[in-house]
Coordinates of C-alpha atoms and ligand atoms in Angstrom, one line a residue:
X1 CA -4.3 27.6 23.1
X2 CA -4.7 23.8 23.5
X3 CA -7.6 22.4 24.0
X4 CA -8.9 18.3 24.4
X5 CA -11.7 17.3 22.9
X6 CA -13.3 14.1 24.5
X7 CA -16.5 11.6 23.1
X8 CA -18.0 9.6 26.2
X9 CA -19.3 8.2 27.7
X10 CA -16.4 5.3 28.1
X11 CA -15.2 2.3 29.0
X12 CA -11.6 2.0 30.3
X13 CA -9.6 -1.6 30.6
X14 CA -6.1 -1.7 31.6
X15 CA -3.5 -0.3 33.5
X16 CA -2.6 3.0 33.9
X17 CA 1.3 4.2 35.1
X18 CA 1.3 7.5 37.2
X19 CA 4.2 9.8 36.8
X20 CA 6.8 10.5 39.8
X21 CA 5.3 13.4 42.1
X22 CA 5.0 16.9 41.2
X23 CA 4.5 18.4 44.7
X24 CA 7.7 15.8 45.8
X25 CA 10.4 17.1 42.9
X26 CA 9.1 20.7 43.4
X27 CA 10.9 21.1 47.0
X28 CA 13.5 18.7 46.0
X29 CA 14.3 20.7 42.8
X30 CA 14.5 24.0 44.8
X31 CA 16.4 22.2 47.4
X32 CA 19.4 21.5 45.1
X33 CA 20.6 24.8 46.0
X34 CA 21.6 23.9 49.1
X35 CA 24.2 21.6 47.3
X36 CA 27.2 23.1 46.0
X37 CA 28.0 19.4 44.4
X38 CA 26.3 17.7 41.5
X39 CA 22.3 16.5 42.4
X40 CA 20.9 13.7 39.9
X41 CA 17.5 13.4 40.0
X42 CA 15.4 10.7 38.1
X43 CA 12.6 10.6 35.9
X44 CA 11.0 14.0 36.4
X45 CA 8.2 14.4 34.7
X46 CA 7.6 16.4 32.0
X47 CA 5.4 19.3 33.1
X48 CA 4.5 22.9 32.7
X49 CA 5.4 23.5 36.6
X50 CA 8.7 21.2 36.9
X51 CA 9.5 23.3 33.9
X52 CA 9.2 26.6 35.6
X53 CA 11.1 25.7 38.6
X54 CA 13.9 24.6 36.3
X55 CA 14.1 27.7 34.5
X56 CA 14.0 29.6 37.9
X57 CA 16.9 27.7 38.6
X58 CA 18.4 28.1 35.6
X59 CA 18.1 32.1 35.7
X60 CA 19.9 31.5 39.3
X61 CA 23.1 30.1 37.5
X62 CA 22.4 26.5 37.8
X63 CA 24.0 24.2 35.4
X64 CA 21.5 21.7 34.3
X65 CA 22.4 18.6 32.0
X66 CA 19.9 15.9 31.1
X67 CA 21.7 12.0 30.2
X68 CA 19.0 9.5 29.6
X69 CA 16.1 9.4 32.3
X70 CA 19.2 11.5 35.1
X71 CA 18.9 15.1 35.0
X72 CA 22.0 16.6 36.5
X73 CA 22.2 19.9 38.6
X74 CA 25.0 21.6 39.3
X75 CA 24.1 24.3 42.1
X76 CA 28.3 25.4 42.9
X77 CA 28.0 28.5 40.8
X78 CA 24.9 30.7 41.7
X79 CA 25.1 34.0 40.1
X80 CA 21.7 35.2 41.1
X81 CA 19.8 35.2 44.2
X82 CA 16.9 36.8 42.9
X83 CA 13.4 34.9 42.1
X84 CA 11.6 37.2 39.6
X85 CA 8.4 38.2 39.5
X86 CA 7.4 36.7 35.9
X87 CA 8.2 32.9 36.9
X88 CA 6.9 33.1 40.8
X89 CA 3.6 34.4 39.5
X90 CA 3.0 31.2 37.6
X91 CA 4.0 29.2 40.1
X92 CA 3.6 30.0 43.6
X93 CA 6.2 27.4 45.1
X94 CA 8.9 29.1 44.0
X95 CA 8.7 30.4 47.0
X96 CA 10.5 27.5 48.1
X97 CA 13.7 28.7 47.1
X98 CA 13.6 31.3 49.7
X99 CA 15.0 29.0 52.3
X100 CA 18.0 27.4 50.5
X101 CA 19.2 30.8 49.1
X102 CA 19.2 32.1 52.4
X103 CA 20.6 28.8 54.4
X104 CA 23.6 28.8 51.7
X105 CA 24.1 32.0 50.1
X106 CA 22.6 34.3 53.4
X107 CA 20.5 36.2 51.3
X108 CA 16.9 35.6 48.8
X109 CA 15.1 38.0 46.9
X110 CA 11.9 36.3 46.1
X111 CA 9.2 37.8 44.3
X112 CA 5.8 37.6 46.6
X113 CA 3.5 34.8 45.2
X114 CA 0.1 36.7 45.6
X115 CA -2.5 35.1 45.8
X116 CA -4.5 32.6 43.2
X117 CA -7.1 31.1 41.5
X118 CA -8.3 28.9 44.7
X119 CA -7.2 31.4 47.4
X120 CA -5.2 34.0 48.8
X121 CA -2.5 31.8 50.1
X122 CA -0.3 34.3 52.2
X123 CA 3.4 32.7 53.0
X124 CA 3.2 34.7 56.8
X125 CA 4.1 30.9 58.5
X126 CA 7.2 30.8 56.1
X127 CA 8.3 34.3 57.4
X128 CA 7.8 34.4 60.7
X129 CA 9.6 31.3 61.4
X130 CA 12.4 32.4 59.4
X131 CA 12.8 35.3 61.7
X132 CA 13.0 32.8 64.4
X133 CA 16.0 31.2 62.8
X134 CA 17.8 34.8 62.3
X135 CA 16.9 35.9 59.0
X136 CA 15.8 39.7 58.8
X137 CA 13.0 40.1 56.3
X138 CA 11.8 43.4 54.2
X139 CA 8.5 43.4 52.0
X140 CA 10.1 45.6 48.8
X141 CA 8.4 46.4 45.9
X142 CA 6.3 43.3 46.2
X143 CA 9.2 41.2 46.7
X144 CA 10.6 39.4 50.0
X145 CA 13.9 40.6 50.4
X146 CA 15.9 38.2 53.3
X147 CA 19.1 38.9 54.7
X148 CA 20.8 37.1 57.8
X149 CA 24.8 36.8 58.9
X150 CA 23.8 32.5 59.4
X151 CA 20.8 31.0 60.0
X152 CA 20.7 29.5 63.5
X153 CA 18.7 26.8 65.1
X154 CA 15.4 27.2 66.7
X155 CA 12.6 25.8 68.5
X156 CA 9.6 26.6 66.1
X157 CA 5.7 25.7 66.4
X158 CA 3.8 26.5 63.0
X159 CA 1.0 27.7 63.6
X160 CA -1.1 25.4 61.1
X161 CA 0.6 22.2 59.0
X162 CA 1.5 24.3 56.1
X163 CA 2.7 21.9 53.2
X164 CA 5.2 24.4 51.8
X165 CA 6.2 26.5 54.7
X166 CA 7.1 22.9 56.7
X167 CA 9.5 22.3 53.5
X168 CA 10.8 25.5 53.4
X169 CA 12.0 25.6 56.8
X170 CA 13.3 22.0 56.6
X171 CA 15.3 23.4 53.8
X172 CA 16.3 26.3 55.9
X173 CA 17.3 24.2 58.9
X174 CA 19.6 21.7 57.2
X175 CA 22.5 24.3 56.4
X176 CA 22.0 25.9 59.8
X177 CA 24.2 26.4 62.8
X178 CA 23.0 24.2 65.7
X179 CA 19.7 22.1 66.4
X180 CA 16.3 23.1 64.7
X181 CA 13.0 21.6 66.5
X182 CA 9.6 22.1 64.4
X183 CA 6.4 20.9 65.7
X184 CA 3.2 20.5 64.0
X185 CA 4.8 20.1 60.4
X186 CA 2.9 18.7 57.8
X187 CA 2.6 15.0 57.4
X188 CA 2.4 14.7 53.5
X189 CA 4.1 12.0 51.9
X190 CA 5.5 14.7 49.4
X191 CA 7.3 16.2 52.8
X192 CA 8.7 12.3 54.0
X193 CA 10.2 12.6 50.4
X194 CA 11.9 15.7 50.8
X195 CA 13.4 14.9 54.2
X196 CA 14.9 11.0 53.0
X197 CA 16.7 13.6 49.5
X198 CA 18.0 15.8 52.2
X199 CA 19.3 13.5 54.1
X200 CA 20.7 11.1 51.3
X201 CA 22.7 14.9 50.4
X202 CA 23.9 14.7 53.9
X203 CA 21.5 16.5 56.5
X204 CA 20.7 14.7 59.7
X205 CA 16.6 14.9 60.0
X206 CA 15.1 13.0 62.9
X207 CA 11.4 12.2 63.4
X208 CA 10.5 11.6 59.8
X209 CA 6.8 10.8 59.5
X210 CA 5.7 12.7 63.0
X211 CA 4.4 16.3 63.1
X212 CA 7.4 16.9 64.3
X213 CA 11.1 17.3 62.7
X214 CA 14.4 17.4 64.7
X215 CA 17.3 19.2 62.5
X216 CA 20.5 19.1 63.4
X217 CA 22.4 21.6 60.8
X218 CA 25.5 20.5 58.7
X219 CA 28.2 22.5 57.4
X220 CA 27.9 21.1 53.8
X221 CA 25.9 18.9 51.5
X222 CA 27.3 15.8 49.2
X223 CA 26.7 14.8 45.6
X224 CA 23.4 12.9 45.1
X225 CA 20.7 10.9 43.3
X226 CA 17.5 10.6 43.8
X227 CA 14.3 9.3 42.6
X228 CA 10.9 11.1 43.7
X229 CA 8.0 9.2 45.2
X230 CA 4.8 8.1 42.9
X231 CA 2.2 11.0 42.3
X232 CA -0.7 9.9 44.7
X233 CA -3.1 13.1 43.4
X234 CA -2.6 11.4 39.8
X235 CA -2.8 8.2 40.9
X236 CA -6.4 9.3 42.8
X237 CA -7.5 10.8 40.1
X238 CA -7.1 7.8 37.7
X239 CA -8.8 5.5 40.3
X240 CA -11.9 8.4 39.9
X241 CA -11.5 7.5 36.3
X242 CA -12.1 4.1 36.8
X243 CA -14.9 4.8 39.3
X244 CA -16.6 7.2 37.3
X245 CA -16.8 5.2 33.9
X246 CA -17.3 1.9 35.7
X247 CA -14.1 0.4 34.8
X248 CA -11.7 -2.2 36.7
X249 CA -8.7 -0.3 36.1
X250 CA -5.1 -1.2 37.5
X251 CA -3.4 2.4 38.6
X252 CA 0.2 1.9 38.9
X253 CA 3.6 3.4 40.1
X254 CA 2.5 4.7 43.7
X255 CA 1.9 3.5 46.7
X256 CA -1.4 2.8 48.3
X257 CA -0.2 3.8 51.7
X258 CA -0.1 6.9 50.6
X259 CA -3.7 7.1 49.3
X260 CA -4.8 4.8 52.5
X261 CA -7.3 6.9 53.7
X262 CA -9.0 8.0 50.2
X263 CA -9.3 4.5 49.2
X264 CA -11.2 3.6 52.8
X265 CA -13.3 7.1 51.8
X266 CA -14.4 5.2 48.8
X267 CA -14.7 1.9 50.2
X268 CA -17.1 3.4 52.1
X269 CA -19.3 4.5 49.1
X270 CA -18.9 0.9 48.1
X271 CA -16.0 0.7 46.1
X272 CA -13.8 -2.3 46.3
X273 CA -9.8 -2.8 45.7
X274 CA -6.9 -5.3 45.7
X275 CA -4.0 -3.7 46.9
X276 CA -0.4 -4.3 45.5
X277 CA 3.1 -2.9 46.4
X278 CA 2.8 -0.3 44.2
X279 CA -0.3 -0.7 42.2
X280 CA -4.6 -0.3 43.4
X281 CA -6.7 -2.6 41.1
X282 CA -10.7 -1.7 41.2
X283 CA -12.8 -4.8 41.7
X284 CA -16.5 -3.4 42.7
X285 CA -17.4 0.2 41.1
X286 CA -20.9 0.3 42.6
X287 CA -21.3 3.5 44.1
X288 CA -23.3 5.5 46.6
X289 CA -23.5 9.4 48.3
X290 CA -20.8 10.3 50.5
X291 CA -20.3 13.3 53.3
X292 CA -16.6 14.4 53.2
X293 CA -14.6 17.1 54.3
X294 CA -11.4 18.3 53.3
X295 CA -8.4 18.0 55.6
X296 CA -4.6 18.2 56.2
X297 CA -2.9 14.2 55.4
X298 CA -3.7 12.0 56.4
X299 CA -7.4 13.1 55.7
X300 CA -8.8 13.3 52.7
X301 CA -6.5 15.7 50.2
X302 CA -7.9 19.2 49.0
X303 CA -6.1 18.1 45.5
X304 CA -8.7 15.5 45.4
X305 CA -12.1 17.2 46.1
X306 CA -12.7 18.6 42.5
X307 CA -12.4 14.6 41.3
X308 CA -14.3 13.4 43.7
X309 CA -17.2 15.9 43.2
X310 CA -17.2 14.7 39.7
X311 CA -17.6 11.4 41.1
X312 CA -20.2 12.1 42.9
X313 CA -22.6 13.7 39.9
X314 CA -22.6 9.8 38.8
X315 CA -23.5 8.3 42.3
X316 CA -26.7 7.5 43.5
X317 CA -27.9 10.1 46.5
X318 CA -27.0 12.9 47.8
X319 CA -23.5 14.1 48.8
X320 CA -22.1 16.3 50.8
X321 CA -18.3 18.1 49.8
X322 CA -16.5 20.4 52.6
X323 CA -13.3 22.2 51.4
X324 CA -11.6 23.2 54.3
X325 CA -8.2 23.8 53.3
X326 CA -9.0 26.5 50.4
X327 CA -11.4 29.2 50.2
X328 CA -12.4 29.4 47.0
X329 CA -11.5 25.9 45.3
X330 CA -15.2 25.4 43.5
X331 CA -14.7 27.0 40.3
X332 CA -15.1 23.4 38.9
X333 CA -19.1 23.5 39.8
X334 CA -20.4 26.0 37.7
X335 CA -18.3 23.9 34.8
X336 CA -20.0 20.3 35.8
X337 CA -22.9 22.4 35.9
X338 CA -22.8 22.8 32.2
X339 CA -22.8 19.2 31.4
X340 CA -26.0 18.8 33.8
X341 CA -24.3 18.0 37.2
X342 CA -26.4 18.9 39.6
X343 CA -24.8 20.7 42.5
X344 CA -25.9 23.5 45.1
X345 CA -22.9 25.7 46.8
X346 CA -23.6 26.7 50.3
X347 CA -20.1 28.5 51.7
X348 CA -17.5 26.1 51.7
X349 CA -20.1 23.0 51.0
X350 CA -21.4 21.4 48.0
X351 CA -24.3 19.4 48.0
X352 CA -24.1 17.2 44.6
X353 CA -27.5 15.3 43.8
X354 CA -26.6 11.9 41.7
X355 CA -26.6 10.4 39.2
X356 CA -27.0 13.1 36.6
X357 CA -27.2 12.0 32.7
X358 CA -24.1 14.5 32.0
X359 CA -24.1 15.8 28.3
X360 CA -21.2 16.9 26.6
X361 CA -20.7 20.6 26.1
X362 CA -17.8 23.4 26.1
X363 CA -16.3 24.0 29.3
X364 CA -13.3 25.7 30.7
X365 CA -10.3 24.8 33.0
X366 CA -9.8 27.0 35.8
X367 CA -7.2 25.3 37.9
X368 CA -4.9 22.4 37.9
X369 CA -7.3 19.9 39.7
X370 CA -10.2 21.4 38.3
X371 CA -9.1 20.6 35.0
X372 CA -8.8 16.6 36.0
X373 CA -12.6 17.1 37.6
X374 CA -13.5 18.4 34.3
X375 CA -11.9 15.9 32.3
X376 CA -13.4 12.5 34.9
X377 CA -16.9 14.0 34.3
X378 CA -16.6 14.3 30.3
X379 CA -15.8 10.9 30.5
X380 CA -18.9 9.7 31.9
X381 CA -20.7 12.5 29.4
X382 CA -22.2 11.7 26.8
X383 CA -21.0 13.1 23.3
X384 CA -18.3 15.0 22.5
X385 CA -17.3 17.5 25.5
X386 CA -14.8 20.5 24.4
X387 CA -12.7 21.4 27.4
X388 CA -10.9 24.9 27.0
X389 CA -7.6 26.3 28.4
X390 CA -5.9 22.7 28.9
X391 CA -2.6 24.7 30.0
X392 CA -4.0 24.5 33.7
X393 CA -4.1 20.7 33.3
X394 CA -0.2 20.4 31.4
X395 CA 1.0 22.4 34.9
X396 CA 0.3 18.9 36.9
X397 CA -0.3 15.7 34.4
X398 CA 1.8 14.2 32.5
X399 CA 0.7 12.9 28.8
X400 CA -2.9 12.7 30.3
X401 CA -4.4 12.0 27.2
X402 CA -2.1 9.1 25.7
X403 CA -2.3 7.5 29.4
X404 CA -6.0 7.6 29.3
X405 CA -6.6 6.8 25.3
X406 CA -4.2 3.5 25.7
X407 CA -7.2 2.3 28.2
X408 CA -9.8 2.8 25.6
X409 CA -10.7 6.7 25.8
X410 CA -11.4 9.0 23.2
X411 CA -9.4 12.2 23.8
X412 CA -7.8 14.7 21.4
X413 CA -5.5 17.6 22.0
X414 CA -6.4 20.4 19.5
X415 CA -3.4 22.8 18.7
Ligands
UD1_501 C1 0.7 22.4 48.8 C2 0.5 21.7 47.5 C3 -0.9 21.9 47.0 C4 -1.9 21.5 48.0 C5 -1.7 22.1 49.4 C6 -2.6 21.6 50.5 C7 2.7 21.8 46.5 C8 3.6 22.4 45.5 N1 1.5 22.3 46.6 O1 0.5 23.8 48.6 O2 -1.1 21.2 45.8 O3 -3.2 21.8 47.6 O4 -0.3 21.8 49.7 O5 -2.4 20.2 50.6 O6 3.1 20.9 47.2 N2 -1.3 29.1 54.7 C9 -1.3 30.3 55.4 N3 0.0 30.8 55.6 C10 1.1 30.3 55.1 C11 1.0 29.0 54.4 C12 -0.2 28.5 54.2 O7 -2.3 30.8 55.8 O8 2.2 30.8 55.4 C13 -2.7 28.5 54.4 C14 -3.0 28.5 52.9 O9 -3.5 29.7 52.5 C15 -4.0 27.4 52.8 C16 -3.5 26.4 53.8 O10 -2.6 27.1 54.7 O11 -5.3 27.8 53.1 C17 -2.7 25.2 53.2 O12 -1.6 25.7 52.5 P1 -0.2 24.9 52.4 O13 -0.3 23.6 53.1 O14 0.9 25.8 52.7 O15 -0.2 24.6 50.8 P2 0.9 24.8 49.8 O16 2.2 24.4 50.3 O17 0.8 26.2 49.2

């Protein structure tokens, strides 16, 4: 097992390019099964989770063809409308091929996600609200086993923003007979995204960027290409980076609107930034405490909180962390811990003294975002920091190391 080994503390200079979005190409990659034409997509990145979903795809009799930077699908021959077990369980959105299958083919076998390192995450919004658009639904042998003779339109309310369930049912909706109304959806960019790739395949989507989504179903899709938005969680957790090592970094490749109410979050600790079409420069790095809570977008991102609580070990006071959105996403703490962060969990809050002198020492990935907490505060550490079980981190960023050693860190992967 890989794992990086990192000297600190350090000084970054530079700028840093963020990869297209991970949470955008993961709908839009199990939304080219609503397409029985080709689907280009460009410049996905290179990572452990893109790579499941492709394989999923692949097992469900996808053609997939790669030309340069353009990686074709072709969706017109599915031989397979069964999501095993051993690629959903790395990977919980696979779940989000349940509502293409059954728009197009009228029948998904999807194996239930369970739950996961950072919570139980149950899929019950997806399910019920596909019941409201006609599907019939049977938990098998821990799989979901969906059946319906055409998905029709309904008026749906989810019952709480749910990132994935919201681009489920969008999926769901576009191939369906008459006029879908959601309320409440989700806000995310990563959902905007998914809406403008369906409807450059053909679907008609209304109310784009509102919490709520007017579908008007379509008989069948067209040949595409698209190109995913920037990845605002890595571009976030660059800027942290820069933050936490005291460095003017340019982060590029996304844009700030997306990040608008982080960057005002930090602002308010102090921060400063000059804002570009698609790039945040730092200007001021002088830090202090900060009382923040979780929250669907546009508040401040669950995907972030890990980073920021690294963040926090190096700021003068005493800050306060709230993680509303998952109930167990601290596994990160007991990890800064180890390089002397000082933090005390209470519940769902974390109460981070700063600035800790953070020494380097073994440590262990837990999660995706963890891993990127882990890797901001052995930045700022000083010595050599060993961080184990790197494979979390490869799920979500792309060439992390070579991104951040071109701005002057010291990172190496260890086969
Ligand atoms: C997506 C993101 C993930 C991010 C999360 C919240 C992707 C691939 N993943 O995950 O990185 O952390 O949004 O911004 O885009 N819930 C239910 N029932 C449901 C669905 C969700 O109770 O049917 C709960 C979850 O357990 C969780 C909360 O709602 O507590 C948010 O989940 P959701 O917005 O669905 O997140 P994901 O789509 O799984």
């Amino acid at each position: 097992m890989d794992k990086l080994v990192i000297e600190g503390p350090t000084k970054l200079a530079g700028q840093i390019n963020v990869s297209r979005a991970k949470n955008a190409y993961l709908p839009i990659l199990a939304g080219v099964l609503l397409n029985p034409h080709p689907v280009h997509l460009k410049n996905l990145p290179d990572l452990r989770d893109i790579n499941t979903i492709i394989k999923l795809l692949g097992n469900l009799g996808v053609k997939i063809t790669k030309s340069g930077n353009i990686t074709t699908f072709d969706a017109s021959n599915i031989t397979s409308y069964d999501a095993l077990y051993d690629l959903v369980k790395t990977m919980r959105a696979s779940i989000l091929v349940l509502g293409p299958l059954l728009a197009r083919f009228k029948s998904a076998r999807v194996s239930l996600p369970g739950g996961c390192a950072i919570g139980t995450r149950p899929i019950d919004i997806h399910l019920e609200n596909f019941k409201k658009l006609g599907a019939l639904i049977n938990l098998e042998g821990g799989y979901v086993e969906a059946h319906t003779d055409g998905l029709k339109g309904a008026n749906l309310k989810l019952s709480f923003p749910s990132v994935g369930a919201t681009e489920n049912l969008m999926m769901g909706a576009v191939l369906a007979e008459g006029v879908t109304v959601i309320e409440n959806v989700a806000l995310e960019p990563e959902i905007d995204d998914l809406a403008y790739f369906l409807k450059k395949m053909g679907a008609k989507i209304e109310g784009i960027g509102t919490s709520t989504l007017t579908i008007t179903g379509v008989k069948e899709l067209k040949e595409c290409e698209y190109e995913a938005i920037g990845d605002r969680i890595e571009g976030l957790t660059y800027i942290m980076a820069g933050l936490i090592t005291g460095s003017n970094i340019t982060v590029a490749g996304l844009n700030p609107k997306h990040i608008d109410q982080t960057l005002t979050l930090l602002k308010d600790m102090g921060a400063e930034f000059e804002l570009g079409e698609d790039k945040v420069t730092i200007k001021s790095n002088k830090l202090k405490a900060i009382d923040v809570e979780t929250s669907p977008f546009p508040g401040f991102p669950t995907d972030a909180q890990a980073q920021l609580m690294a963040l926090t070990t190096q700021v003068e006071g005493k800050s306060k962390i709230s993680e509303k959105i998952f109930e167990n996403r601290f596994m990160h703490v007991p990890e800064l811990q180890r390089l002397g962060a000082r933090i005390t969990l209470k519940g769902n809050e974390a109460l981070v003294e700063g600035p800790s002198k953070l020494k380097g020492a073994p440590i262990m990935c837990t999660d995706l975002r963890a891993s990127a907490a882990l890797v901001l505060a052995a930045l700022a550490s000083h010595g050599k920091t060993e961080i184990h079980r790197v494979y979390h981190l490869d799920r979500g960023y792309e060439k992390l190391e070579d991104k951040l050693n071109a701005l002057g860190a010291n990172i190496q992967r260890v086969k």
